[in-house]
PDB file of C-alpha atoms and ligand atoms in Angstrom:
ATOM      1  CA  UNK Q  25     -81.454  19.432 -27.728  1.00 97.00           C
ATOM      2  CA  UNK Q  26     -81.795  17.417 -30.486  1.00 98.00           C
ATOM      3  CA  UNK Q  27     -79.906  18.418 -34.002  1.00 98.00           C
ATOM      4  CA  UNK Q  28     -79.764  17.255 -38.208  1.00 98.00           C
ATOM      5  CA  UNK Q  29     -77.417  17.706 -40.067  1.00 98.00           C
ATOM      6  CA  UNK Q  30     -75.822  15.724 -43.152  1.00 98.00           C
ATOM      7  CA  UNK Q  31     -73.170  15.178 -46.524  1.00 98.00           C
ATOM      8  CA  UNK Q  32     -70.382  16.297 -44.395  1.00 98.00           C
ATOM      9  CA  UNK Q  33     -68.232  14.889 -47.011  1.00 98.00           C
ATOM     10  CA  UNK Q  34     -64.736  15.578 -45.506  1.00 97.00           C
ATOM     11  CA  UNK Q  35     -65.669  19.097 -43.806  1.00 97.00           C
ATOM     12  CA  UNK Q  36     -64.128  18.054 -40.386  1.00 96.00           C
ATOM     13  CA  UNK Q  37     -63.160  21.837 -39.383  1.00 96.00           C
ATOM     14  CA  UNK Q  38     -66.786  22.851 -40.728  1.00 97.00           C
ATOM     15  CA  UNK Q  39     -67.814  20.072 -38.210  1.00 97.00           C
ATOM     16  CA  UNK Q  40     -66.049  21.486 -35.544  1.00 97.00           C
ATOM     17  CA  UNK Q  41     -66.490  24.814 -35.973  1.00 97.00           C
ATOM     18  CA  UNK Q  42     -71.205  23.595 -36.235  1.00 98.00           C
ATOM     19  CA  UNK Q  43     -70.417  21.898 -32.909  1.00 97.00           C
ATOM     20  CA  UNK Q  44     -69.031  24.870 -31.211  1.00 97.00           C
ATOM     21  CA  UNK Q  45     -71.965  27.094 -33.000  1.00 98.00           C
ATOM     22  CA  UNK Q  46     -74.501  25.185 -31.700  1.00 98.00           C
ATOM     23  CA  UNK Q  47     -72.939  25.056 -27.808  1.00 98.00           C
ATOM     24  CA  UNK Q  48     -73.095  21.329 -28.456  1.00 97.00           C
ATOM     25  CA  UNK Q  49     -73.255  19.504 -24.977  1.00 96.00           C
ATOM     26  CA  UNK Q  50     -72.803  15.739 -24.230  1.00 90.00           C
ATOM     27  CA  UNK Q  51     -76.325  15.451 -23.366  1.00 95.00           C
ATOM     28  CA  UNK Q  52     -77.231  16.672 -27.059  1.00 98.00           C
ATOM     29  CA  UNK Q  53     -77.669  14.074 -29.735  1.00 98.00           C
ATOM     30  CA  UNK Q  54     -76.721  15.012 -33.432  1.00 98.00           C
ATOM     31  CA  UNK Q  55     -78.649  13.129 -36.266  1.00 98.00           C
ATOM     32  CA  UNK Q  56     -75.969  13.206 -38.810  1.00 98.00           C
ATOM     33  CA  UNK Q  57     -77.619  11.343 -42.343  1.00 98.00           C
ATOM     34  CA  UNK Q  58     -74.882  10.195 -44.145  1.00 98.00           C
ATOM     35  CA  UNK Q  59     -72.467  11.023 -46.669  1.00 98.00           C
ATOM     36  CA  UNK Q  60     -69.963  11.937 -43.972  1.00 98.00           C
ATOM     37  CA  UNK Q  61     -67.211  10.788 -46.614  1.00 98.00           C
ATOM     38  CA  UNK Q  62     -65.376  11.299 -49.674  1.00 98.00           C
ATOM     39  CA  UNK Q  63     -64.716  14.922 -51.690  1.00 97.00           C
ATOM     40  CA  UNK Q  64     -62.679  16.417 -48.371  1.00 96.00           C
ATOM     41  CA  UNK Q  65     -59.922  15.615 -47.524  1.00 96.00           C
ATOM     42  CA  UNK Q  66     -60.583  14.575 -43.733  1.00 98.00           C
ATOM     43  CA  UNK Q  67     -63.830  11.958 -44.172  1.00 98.00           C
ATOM     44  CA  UNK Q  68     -62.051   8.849 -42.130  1.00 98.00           C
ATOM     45  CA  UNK Q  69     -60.860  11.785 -39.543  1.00 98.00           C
ATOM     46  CA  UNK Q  70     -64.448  12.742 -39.125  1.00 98.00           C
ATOM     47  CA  UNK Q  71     -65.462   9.086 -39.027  1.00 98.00           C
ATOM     48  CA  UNK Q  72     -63.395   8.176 -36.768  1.00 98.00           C
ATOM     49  CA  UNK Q  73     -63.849  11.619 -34.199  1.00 97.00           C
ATOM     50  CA  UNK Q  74     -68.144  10.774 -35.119  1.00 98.00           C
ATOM     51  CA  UNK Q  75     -67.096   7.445 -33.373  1.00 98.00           C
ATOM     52  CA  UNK Q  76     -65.729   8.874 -30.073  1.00 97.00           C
ATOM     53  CA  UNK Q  77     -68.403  11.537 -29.401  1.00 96.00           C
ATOM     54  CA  UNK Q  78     -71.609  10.360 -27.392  1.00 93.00           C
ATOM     55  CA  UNK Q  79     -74.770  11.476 -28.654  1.00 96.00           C
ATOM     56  CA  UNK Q  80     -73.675  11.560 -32.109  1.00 98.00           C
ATOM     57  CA  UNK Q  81     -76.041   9.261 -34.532  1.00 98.00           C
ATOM     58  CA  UNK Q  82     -75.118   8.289 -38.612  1.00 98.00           C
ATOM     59  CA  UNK Q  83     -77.039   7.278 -40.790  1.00 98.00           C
ATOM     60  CA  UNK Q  84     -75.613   5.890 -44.374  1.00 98.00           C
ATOM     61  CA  UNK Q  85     -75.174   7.463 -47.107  1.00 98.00           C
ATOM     62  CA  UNK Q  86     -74.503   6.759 -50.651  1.00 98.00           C
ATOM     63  CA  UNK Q  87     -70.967   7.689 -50.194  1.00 98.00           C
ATOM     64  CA  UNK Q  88     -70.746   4.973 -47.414  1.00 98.00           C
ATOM     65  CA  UNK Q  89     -72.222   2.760 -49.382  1.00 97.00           C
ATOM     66  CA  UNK Q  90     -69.999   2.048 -52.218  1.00 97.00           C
ATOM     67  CA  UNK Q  91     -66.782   2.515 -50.071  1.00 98.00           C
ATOM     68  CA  UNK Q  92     -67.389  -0.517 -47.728  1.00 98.00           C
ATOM     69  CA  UNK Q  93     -66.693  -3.224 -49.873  1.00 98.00           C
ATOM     70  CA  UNK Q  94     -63.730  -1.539 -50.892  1.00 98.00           C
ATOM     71  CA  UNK Q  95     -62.683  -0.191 -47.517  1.00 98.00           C
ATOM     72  CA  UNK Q  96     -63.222  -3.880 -46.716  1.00 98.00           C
ATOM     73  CA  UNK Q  97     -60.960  -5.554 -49.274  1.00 98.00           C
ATOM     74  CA  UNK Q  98     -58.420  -2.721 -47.986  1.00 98.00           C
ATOM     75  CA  UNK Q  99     -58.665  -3.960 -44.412  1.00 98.00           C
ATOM     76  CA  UNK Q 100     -58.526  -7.543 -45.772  1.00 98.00           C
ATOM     77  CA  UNK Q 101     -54.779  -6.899 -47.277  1.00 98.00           C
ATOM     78  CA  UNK Q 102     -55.468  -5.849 -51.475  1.00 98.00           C
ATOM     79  CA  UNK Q 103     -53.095  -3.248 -52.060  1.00 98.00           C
ATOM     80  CA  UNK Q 104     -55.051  -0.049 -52.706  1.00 98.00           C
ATOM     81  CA  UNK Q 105     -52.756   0.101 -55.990  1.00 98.00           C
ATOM     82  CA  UNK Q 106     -54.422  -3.105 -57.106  1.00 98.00           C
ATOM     83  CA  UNK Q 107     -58.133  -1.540 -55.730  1.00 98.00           C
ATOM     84  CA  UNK Q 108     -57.253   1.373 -57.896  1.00 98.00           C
ATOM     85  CA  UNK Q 109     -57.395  -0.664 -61.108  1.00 98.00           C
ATOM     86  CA  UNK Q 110     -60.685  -1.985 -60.485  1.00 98.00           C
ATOM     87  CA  UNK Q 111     -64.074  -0.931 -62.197  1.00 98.00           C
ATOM     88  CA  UNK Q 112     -65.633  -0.508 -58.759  1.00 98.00           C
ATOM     89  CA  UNK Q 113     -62.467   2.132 -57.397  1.00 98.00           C
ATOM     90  CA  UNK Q 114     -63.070   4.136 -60.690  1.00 98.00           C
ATOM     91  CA  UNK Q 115     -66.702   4.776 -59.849  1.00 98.00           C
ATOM     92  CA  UNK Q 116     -66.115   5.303 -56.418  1.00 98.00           C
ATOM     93  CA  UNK Q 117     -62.838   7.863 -57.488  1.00 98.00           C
ATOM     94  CA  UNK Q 118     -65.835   9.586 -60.065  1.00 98.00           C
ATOM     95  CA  UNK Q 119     -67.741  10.265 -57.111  1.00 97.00           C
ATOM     96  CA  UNK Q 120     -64.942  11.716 -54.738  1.00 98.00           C
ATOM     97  CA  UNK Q 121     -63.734   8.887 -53.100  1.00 98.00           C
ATOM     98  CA  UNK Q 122     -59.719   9.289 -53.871  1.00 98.00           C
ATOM     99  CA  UNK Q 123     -59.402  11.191 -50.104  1.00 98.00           C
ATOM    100  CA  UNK Q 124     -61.243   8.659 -48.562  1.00 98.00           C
ATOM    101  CA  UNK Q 125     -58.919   5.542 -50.454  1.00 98.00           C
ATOM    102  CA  UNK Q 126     -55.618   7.373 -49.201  1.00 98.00           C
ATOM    103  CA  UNK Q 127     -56.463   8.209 -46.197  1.00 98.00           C
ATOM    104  CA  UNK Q 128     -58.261   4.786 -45.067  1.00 98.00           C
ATOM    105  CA  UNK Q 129     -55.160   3.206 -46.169  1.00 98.00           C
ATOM    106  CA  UNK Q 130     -53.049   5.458 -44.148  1.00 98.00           C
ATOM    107  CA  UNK Q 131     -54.211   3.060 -41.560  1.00 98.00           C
ATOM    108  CA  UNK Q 132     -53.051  -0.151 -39.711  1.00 98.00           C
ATOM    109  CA  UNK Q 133     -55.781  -3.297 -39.364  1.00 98.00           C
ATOM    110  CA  UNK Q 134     -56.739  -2.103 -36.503  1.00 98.00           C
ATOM    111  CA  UNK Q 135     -58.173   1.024 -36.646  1.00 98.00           C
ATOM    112  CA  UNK Q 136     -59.722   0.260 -40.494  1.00 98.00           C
ATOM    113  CA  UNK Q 137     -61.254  -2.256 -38.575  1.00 98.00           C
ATOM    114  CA  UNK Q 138     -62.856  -0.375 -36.378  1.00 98.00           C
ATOM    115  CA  UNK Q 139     -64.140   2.058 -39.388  1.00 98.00           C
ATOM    116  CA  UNK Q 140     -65.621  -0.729 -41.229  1.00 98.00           C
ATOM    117  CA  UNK Q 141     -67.435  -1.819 -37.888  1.00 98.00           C
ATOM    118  CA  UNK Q 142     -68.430   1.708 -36.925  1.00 98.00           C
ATOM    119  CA  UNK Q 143     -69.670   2.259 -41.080  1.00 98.00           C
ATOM    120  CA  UNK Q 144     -71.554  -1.076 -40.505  1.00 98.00           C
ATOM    121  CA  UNK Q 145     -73.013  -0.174 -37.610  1.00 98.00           C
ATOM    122  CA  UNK Q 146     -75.115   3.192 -39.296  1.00 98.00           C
ATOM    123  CA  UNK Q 147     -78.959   3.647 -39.246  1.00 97.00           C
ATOM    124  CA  UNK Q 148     -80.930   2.885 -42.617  1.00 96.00           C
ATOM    125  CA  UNK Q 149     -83.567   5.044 -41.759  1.00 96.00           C
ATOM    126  CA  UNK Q 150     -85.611   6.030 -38.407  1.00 96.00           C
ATOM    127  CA  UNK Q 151     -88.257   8.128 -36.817  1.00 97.00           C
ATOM    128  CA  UNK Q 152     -88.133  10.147 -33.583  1.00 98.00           C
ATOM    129  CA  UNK Q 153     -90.246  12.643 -31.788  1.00 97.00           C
ATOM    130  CA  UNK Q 154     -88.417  16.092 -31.304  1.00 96.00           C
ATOM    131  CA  UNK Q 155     -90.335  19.328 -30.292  1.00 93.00           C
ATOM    132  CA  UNK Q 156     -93.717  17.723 -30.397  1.00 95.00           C
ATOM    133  CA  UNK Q 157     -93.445  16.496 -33.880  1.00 97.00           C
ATOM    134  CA  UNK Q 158     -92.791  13.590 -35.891  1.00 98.00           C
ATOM    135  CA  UNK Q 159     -89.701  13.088 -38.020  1.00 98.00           C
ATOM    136  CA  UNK Q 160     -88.754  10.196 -40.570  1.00 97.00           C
ATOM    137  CA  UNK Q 161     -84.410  10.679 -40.619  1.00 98.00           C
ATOM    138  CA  UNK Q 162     -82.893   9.018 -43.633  1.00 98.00           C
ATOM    139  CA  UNK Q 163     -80.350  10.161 -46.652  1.00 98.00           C
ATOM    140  CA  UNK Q 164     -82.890  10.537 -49.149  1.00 98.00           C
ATOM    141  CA  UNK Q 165     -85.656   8.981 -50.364  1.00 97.00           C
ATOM    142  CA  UNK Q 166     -87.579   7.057 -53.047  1.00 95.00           C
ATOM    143  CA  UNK Q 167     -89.250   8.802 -55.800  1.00 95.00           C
ATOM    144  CA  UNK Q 168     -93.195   9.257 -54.567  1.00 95.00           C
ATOM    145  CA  UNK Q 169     -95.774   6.354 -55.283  1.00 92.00           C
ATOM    146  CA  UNK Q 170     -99.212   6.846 -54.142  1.00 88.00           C
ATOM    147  CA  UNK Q 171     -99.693   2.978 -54.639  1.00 89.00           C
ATOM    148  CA  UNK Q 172     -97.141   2.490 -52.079  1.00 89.00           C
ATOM    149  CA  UNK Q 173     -96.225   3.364 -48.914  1.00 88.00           C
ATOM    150  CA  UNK Q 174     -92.798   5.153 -47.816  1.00 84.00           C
ATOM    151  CA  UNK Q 175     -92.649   3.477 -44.768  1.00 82.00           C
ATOM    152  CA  UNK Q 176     -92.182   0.208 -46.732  1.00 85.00           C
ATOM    153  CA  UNK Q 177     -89.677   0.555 -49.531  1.00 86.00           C
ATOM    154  CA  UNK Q 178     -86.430  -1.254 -49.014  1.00 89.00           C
ATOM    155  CA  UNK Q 179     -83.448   0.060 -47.310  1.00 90.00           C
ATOM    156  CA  UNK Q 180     -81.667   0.639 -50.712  1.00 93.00           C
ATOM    157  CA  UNK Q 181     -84.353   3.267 -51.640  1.00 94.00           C
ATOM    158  CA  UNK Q 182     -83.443   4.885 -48.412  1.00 94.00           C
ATOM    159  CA  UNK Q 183     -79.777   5.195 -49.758  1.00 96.00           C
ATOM    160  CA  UNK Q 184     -79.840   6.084 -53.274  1.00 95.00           C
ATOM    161  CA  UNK Q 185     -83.775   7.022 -53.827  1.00 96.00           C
ATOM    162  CA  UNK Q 186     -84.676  10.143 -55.648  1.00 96.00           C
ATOM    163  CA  UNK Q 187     -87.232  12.326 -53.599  1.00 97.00           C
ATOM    164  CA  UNK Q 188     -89.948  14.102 -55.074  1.00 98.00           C
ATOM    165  CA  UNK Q 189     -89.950  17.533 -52.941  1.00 98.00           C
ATOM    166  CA  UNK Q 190     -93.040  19.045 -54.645  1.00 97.00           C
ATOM    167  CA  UNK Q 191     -95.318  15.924 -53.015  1.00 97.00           C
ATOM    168  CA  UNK Q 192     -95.737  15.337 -49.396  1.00 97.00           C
ATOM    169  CA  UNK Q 193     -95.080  11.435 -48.576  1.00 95.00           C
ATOM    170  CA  UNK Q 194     -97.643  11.538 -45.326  1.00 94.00           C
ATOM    171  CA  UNK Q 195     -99.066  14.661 -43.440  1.00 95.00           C
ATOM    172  CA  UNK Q 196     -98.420  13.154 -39.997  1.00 96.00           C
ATOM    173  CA  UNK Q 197     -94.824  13.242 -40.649  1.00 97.00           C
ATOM    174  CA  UNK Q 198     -92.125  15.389 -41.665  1.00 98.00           C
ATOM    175  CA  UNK Q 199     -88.886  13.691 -43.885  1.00 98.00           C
ATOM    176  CA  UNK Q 200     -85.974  15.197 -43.278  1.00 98.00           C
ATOM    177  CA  UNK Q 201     -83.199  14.421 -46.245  1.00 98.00           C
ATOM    178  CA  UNK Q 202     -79.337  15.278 -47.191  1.00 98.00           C
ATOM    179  CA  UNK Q 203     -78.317  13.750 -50.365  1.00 98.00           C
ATOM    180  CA  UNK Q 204     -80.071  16.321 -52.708  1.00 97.00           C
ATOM    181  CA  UNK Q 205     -77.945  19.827 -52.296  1.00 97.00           C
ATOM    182  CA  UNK Q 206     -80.838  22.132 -52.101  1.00 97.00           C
ATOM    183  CA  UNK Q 207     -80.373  24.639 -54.684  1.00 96.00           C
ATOM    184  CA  UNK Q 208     -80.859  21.809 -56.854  1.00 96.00           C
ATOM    185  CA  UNK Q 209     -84.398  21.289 -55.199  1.00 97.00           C
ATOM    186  CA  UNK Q 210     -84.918  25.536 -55.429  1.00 96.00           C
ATOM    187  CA  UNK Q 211     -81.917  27.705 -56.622  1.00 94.00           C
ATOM    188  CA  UNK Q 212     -82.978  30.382 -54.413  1.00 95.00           C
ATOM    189  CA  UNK Q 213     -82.145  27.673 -51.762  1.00 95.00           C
ATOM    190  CA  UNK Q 214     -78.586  27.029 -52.366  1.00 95.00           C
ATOM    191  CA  UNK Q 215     -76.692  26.944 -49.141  1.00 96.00           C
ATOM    192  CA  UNK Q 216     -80.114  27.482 -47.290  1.00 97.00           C
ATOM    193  CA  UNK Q 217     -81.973  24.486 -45.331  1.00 98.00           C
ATOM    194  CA  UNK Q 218     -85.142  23.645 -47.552  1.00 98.00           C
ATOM    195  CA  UNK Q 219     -88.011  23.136 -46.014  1.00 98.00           C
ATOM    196  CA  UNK Q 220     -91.899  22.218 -48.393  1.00 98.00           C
ATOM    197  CA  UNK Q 221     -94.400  20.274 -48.330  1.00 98.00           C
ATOM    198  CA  UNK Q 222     -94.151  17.951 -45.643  1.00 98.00           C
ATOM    199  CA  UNK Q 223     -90.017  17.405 -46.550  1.00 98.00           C
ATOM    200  CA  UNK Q 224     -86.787  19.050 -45.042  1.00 98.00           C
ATOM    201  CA  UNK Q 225     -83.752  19.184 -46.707  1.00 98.00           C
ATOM    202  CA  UNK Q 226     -80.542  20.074 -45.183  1.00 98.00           C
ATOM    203  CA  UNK Q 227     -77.854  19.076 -47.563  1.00 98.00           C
ATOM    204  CA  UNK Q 228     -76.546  23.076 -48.409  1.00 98.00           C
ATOM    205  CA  UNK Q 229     -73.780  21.610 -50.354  1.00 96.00           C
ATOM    206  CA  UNK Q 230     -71.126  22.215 -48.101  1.00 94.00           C
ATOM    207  CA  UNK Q 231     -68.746  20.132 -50.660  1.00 89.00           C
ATOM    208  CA  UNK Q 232     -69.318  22.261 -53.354  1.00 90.00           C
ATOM    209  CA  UNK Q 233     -68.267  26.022 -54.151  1.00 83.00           C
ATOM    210  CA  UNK Q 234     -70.009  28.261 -52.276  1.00 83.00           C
ATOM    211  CA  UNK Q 235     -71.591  25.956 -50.544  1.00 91.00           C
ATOM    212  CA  UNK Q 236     -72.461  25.826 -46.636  1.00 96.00           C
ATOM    213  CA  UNK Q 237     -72.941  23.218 -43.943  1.00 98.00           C
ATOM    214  CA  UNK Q 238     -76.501  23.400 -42.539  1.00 98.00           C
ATOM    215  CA  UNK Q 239     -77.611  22.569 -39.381  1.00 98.00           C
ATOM    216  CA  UNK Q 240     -81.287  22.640 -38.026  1.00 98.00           C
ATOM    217  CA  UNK Q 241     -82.172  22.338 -34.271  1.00 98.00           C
ATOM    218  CA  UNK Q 242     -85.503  20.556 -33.750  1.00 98.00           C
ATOM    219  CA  UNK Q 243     -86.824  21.370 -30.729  1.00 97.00           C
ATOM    220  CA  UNK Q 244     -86.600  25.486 -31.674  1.00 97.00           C
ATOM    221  CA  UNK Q 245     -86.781  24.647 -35.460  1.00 98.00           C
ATOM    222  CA  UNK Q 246     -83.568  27.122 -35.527  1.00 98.00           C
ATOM    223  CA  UNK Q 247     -81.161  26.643 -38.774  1.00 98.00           C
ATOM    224  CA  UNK Q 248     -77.179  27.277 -38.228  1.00 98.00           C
ATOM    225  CA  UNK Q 249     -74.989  27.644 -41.068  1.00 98.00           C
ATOM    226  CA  UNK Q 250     -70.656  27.347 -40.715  1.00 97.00           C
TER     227      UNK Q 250
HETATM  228 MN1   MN K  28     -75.700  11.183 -51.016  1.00 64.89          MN
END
């Protein structure tokens, strides 16, 4: 079976507990599309457990993003004291990334090493065939332009883009997102998978109050929630 979910952000037991929900078997593969970091407390734990399980695929996220030139620096031997005073820390701490910073550092060479490789290693953006249908994976996506098409904007667009959820991109295909919690996209939504015109969106704010962590099976088209 093939699975999406995304913005993890930390959740590692909410993680755990979607795997065992879903019966999650080694010949499964979980789409996972990015912000697995940052907010919880247990990001690099998840990173690092993402790392070890076959079948599992990440994507980057904006989260993942901003932390690797800082992870790298880490890794490279600046005191994470001396990070901290730094304009890029304090947009990265605005944006959750204090867990992520202490625990990373937590580390020897070796194993932030492998991190950074493993973070360096994540998809942009793909598509796949699941169930019969086409599917374009990525964090989010740029805002809509009819003058251009979505299968050629750059691979920062893919990353930080703003989607527009009331237009659909191309009818062949459907987008499936994180980034955007959805009851930001539809407050009847919140903690719901979103689905309209031609877009999914799976994000149910799991890092946030009374949020959930989605996931959305899509051979059966069947949603989970943890
Ligand atoms: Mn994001």
């Amino acid at each position: 079976m093939t699975y999406v979910l995304s913005d993890l952000h930390g959740h590692l037991a909410a993680n755990i507990a979607m795997m065992v929900k879903i019966g999650f078997r080694l010949r499964d593969t979980v789409y996972i599309l990015g912000d697995v970091i940052d907010r919880g407390k247990f990001g690099i734990d998840l990173l690092r457990s993402m790392r070890e399980t076959p079948g599992v695929i990440p994507f980057i996220g904006n989260h993942e993003s901003l932390a690797l030139p800082l992870l790298k620096a880490m890794r490279d031997g600046t005191p994470l004291e001396k990070i901290k005073r730094s304009k890029a820390y304090a947009v990265w701490e605005a944006i959750g990334g204090g867990p992520t910073a202490e625990a990373f550092n937590s580390h020897g060479r070796r194993i932030q090493s492998e991190i950074i490789e493993y973070v360096e290693s994540f998809t942009v953006y793909d598509e796949i065939e699941a169930g019969g249908k086409r599917f374009h994976l990525s964090h989010t996506l740029p805002a809509y332009d009819p003058g251009r098409d979505v299968h050629d904007v750059t691979l920062h667009e893919f990353i930080w883009g703003e989607p527009d959820y009331d237009v659909c991109y191309d009818p062949d295909v459907t987008f499936i997102t994180g980034h955007t919690p959805t009851g930001l996209i539809d407050k009847e939504s919140a903690g719901k998978i979103w689905r309209g015109n031609g877009h999914i969106a799976v994000d149910c704010g799991a890092s946030f109050e009374g949020g959930r962590l989605g996931c959305l099976c899509l051979d059966t088209m069947e949603e989970y929630y943890v």
